[in-house]
PDB file of C-alpha atoms in Angstrom:
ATOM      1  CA  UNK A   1     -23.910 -38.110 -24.454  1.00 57.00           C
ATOM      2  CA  UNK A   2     -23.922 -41.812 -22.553  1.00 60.00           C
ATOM      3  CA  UNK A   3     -25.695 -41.167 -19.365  1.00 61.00           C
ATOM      4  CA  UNK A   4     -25.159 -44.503 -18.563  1.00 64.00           C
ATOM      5  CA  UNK A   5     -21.663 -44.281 -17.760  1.00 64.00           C
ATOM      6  CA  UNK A   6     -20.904 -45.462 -14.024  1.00 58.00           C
ATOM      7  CA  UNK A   7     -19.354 -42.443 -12.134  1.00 53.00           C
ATOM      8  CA  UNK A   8     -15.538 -43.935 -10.508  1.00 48.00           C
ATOM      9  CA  UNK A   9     -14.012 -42.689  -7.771  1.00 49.00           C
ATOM     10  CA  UNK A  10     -10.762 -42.003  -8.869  1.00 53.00           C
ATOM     11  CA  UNK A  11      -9.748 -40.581  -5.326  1.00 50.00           C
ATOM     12  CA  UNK A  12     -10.494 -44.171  -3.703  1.00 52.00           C
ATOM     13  CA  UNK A  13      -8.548 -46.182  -6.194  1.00 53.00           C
ATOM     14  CA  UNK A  14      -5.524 -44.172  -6.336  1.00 64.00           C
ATOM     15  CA  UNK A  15      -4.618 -45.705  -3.160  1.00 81.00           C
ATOM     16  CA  UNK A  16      -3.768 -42.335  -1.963  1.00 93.00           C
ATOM     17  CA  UNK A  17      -4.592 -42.757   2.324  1.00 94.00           C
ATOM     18  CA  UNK A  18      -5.817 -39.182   3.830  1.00 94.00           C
ATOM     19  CA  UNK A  19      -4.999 -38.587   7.520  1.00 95.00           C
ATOM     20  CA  UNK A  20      -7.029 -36.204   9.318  1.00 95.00           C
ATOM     21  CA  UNK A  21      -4.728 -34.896  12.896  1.00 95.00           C
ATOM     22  CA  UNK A  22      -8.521 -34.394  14.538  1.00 94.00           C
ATOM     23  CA  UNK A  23      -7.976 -38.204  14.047  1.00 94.00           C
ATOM     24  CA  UNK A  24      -5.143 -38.364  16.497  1.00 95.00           C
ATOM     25  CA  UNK A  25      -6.400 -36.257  19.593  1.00 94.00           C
ATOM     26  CA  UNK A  26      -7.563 -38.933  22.078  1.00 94.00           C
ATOM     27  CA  UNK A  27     -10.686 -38.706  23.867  1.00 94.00           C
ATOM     28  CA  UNK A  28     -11.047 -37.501  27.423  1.00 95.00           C
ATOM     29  CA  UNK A  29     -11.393 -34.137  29.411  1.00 97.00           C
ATOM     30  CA  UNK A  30      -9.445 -31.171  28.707  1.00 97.00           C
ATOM     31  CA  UNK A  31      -8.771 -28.675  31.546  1.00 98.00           C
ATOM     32  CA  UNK A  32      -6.638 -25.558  31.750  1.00 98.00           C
ATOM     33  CA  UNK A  33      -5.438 -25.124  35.304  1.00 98.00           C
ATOM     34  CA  UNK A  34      -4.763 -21.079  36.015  1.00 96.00           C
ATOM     35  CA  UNK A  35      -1.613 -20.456  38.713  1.00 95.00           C
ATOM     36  CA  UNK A  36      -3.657 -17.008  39.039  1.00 94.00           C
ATOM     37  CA  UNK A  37      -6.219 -19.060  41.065  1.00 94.00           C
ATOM     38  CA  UNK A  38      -3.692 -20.171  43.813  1.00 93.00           C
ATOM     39  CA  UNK A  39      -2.124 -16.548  43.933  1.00 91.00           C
ATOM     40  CA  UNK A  40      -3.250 -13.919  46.707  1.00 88.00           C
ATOM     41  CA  UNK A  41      -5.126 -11.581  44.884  1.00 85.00           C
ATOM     42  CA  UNK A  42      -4.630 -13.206  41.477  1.00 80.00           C
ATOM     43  CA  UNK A  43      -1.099 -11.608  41.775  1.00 80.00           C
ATOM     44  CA  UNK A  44       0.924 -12.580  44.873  1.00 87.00           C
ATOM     45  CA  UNK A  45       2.159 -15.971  44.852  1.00 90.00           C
ATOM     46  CA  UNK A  46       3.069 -16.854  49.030  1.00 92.00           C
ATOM     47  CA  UNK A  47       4.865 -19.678  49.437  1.00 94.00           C
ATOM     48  CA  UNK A  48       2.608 -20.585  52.546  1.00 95.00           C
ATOM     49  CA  UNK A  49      -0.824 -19.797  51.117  1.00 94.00           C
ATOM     50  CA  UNK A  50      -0.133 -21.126  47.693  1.00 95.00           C
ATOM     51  CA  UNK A  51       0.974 -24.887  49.474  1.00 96.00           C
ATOM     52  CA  UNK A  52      -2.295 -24.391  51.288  1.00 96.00           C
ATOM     53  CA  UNK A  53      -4.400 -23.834  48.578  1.00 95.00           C
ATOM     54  CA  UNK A  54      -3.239 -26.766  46.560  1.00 96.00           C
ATOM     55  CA  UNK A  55      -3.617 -28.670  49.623  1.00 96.00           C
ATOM     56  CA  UNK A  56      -7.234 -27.478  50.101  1.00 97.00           C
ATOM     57  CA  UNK A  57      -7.940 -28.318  45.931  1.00 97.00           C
ATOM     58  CA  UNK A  58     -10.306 -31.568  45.173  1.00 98.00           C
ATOM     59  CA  UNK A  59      -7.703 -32.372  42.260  1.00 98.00           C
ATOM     60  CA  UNK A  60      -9.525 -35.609  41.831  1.00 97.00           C
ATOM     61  CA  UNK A  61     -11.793 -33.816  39.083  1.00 97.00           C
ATOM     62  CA  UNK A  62      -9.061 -33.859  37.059  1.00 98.00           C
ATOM     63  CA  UNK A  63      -9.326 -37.645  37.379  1.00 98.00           C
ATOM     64  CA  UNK A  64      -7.955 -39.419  33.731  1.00 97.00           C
ATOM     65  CA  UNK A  65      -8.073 -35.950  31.876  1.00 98.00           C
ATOM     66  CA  UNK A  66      -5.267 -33.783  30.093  1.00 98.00           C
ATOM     67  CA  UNK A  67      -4.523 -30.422  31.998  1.00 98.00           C
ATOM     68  CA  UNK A  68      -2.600 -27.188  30.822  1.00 98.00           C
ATOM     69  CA  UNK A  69      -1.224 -25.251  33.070  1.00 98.00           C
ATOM     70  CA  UNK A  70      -1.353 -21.659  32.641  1.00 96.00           C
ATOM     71  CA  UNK A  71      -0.443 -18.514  34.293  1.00 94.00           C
ATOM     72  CA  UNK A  72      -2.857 -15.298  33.001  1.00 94.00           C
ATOM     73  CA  UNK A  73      -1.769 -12.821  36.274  1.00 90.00           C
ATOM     74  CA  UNK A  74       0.933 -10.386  36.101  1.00 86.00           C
ATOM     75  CA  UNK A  75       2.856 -11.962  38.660  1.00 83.00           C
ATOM     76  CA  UNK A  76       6.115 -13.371  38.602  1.00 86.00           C
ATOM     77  CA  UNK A  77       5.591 -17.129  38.995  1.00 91.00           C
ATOM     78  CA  UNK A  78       8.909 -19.317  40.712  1.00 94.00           C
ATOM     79  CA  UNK A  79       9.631 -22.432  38.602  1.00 95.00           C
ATOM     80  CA  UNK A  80       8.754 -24.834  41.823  1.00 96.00           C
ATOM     81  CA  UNK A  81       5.088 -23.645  41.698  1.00 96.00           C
ATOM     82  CA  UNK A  82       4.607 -25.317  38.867  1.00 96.00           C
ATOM     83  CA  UNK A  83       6.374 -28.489  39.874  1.00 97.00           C
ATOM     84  CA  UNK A  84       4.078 -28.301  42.903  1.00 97.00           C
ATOM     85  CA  UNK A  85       0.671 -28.001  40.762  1.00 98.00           C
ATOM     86  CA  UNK A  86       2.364 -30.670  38.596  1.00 98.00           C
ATOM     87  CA  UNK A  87       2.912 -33.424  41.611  1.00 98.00           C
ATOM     88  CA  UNK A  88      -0.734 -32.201  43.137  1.00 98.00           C
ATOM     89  CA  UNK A  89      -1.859 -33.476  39.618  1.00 98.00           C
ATOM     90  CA  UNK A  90      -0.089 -36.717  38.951  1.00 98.00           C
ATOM     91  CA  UNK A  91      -1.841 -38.904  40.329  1.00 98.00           C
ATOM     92  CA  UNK A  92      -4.937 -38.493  38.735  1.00 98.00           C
ATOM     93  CA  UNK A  93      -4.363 -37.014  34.947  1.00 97.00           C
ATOM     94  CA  UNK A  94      -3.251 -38.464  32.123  1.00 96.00           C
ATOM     95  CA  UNK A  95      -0.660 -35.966  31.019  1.00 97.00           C
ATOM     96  CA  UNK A  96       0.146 -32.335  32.446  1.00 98.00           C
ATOM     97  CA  UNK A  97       1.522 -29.342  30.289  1.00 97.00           C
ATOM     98  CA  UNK A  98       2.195 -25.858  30.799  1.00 97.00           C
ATOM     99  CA  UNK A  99       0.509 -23.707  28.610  1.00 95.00           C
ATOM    100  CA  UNK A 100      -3.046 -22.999  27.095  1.00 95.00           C
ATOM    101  CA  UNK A 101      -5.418 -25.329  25.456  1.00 94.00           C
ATOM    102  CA  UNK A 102      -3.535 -24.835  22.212  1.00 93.00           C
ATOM    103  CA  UNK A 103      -0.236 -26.194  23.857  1.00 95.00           C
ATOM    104  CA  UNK A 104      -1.953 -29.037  25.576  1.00 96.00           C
ATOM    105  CA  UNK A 105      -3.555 -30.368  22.018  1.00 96.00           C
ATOM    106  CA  UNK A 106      -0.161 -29.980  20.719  1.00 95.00           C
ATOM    107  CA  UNK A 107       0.950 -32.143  23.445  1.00 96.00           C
ATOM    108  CA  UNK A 108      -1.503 -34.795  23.193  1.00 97.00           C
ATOM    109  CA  UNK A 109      -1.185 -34.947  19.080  1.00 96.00           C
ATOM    110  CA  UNK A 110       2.841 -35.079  20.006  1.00 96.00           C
ATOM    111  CA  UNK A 111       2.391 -37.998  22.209  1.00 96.00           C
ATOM    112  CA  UNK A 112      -0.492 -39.723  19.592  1.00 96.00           C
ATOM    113  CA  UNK A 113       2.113 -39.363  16.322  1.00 97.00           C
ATOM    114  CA  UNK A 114       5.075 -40.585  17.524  1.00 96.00           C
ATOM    115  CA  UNK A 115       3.044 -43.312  18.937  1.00 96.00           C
ATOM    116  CA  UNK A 116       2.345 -44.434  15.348  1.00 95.00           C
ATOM    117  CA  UNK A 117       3.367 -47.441  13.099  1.00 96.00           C
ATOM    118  CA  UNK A 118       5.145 -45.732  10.281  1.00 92.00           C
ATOM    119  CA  UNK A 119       5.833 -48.989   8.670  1.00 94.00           C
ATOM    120  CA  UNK A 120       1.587 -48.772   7.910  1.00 96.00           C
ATOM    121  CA  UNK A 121       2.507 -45.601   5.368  1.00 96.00           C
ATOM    122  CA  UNK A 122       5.714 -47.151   3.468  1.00 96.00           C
ATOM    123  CA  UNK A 123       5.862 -46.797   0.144  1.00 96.00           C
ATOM    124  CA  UNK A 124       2.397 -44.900   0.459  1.00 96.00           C
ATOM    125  CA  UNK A 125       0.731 -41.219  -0.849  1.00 97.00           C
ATOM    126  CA  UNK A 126      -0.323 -39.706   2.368  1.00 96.00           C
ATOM    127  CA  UNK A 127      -2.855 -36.138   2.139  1.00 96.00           C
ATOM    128  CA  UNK A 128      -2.597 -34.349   5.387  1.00 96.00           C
ATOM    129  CA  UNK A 129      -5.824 -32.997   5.775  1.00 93.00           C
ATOM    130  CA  UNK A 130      -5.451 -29.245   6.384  1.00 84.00           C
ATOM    131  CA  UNK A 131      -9.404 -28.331   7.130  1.00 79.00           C
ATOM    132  CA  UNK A 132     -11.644 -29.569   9.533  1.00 75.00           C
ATOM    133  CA  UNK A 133     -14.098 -28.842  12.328  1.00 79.00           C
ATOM    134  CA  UNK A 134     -10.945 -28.294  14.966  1.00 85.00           C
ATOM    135  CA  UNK A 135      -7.678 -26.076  14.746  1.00 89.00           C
ATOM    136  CA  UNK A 136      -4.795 -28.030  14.453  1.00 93.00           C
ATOM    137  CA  UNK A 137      -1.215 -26.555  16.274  1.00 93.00           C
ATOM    138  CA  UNK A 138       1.353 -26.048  13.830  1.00 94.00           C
ATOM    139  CA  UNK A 139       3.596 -27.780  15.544  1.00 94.00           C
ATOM    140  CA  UNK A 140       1.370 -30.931  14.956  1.00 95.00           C
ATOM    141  CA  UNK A 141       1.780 -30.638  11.544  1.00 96.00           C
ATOM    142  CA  UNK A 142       5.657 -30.605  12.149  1.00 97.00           C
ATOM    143  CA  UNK A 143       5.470 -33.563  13.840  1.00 97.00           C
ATOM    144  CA  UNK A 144       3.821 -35.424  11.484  1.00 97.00           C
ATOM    145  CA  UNK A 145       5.931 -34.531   8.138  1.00 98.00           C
ATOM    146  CA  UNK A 146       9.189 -35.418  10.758  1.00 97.00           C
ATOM    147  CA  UNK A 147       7.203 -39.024  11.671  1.00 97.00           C
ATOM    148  CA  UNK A 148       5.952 -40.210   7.975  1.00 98.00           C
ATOM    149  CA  UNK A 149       8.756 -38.615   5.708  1.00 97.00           C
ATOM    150  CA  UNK A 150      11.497 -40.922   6.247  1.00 97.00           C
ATOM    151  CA  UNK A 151       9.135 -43.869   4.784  1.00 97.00           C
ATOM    152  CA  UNK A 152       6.325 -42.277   2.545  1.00 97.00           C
ATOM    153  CA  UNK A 153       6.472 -42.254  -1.505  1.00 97.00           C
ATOM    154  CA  UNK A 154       5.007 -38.929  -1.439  1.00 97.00           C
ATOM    155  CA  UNK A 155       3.886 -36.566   1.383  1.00 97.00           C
ATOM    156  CA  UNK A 156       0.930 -33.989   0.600  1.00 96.00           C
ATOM    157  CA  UNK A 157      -1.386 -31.303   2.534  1.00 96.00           C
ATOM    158  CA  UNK A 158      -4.886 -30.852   1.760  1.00 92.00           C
ATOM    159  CA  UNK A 159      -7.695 -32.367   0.387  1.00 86.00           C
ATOM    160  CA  UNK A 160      -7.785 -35.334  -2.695  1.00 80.00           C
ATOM    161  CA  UNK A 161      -9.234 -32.240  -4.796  1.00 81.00           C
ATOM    162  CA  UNK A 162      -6.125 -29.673  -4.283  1.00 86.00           C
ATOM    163  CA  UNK A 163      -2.972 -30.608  -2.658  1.00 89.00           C
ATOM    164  CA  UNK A 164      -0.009 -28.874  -2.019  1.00 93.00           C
ATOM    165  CA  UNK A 165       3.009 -31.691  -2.845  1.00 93.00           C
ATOM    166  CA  UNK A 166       5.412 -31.239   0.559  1.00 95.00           C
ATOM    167  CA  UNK A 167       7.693 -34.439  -0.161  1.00 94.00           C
ATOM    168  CA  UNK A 168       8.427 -36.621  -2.871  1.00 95.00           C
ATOM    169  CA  UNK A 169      10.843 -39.168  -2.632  1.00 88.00           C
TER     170      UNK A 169
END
């Protein structure tokens, strides 16, 4: 056996590029904003108190951050509350969702891939990576395959090691 044979990296010269979506979440706060906490009792929503208590809210903490809005009470929630926790927030974050944490880094990984230069992945092999440190939303992973199909050679998900093939063209 020659055992002084130079080990290649086949991976790095197949000119295969992996994308990792933790990649495309930008950095900056992440809040989830509950209507429950504007509500009489957690459950009541009164026209009255719940202007007042937006009013009353230091929404400058929320200052160049993402927020979700959520609703976890029982109560019946009219479609203006939202738009009025929406315009309390504008003017200080940087985008403003309704849903959980899961929805808002669908949002922001949205926002991040359409943002991208597809022309950078013509004619390429492009991995998706489908493990890391973070959950990704599906719907992230829909939004990238709709984004890099139209212009990629191939389209893959996983790792260099094991790949499931999604697109060929």
């Amino acid at each position: 056996m020659n055992w002084n044979k130079v080990i290649e990296n086949r991976v790095a010269k197949s000119g295969i590029i992996t994308l990792d979506l933790v990649d495309f979440i930008p950095s900056g706060n992440q809040y989830v904003v509950d209507m429950k906490d504007f509500m009489q009792d957690g459950l009541i929503l009164r026209e009255k108190d719940f202007r007042l208590r937006i009013k009353e809210k230091d929404w400058s903490e929320f200052q160049d951050s993402f927020v979700a809005v959520s609703n976890s009470s029982d109560g019946i929630i009219p479609l203006w509350a939202y738009m009025l926790i929406s315009s309390a927030l504008q003017p200080y974050s940087s985008l403003v969702v309704r849903g959980n944490k899961s929805h808002l880094k669908g949002a922001l990984l949205k926002r991040s891939i359409e943002a991208i230069d597809e022309s950078e992945y013509k004619d390429k092999r492009v991995i998706i990576k489908g493990c890391g440190k973070e959950s990704i939303p599906e719907s992230a992973y829909i939004a990238i395959t709709q984004k890099l199909q139209p212009v990629v050679r191939s389209l893959m998900f996983g790792e260099a090691c094991s790949t499931v093939p999604v697109f060929k063209a």
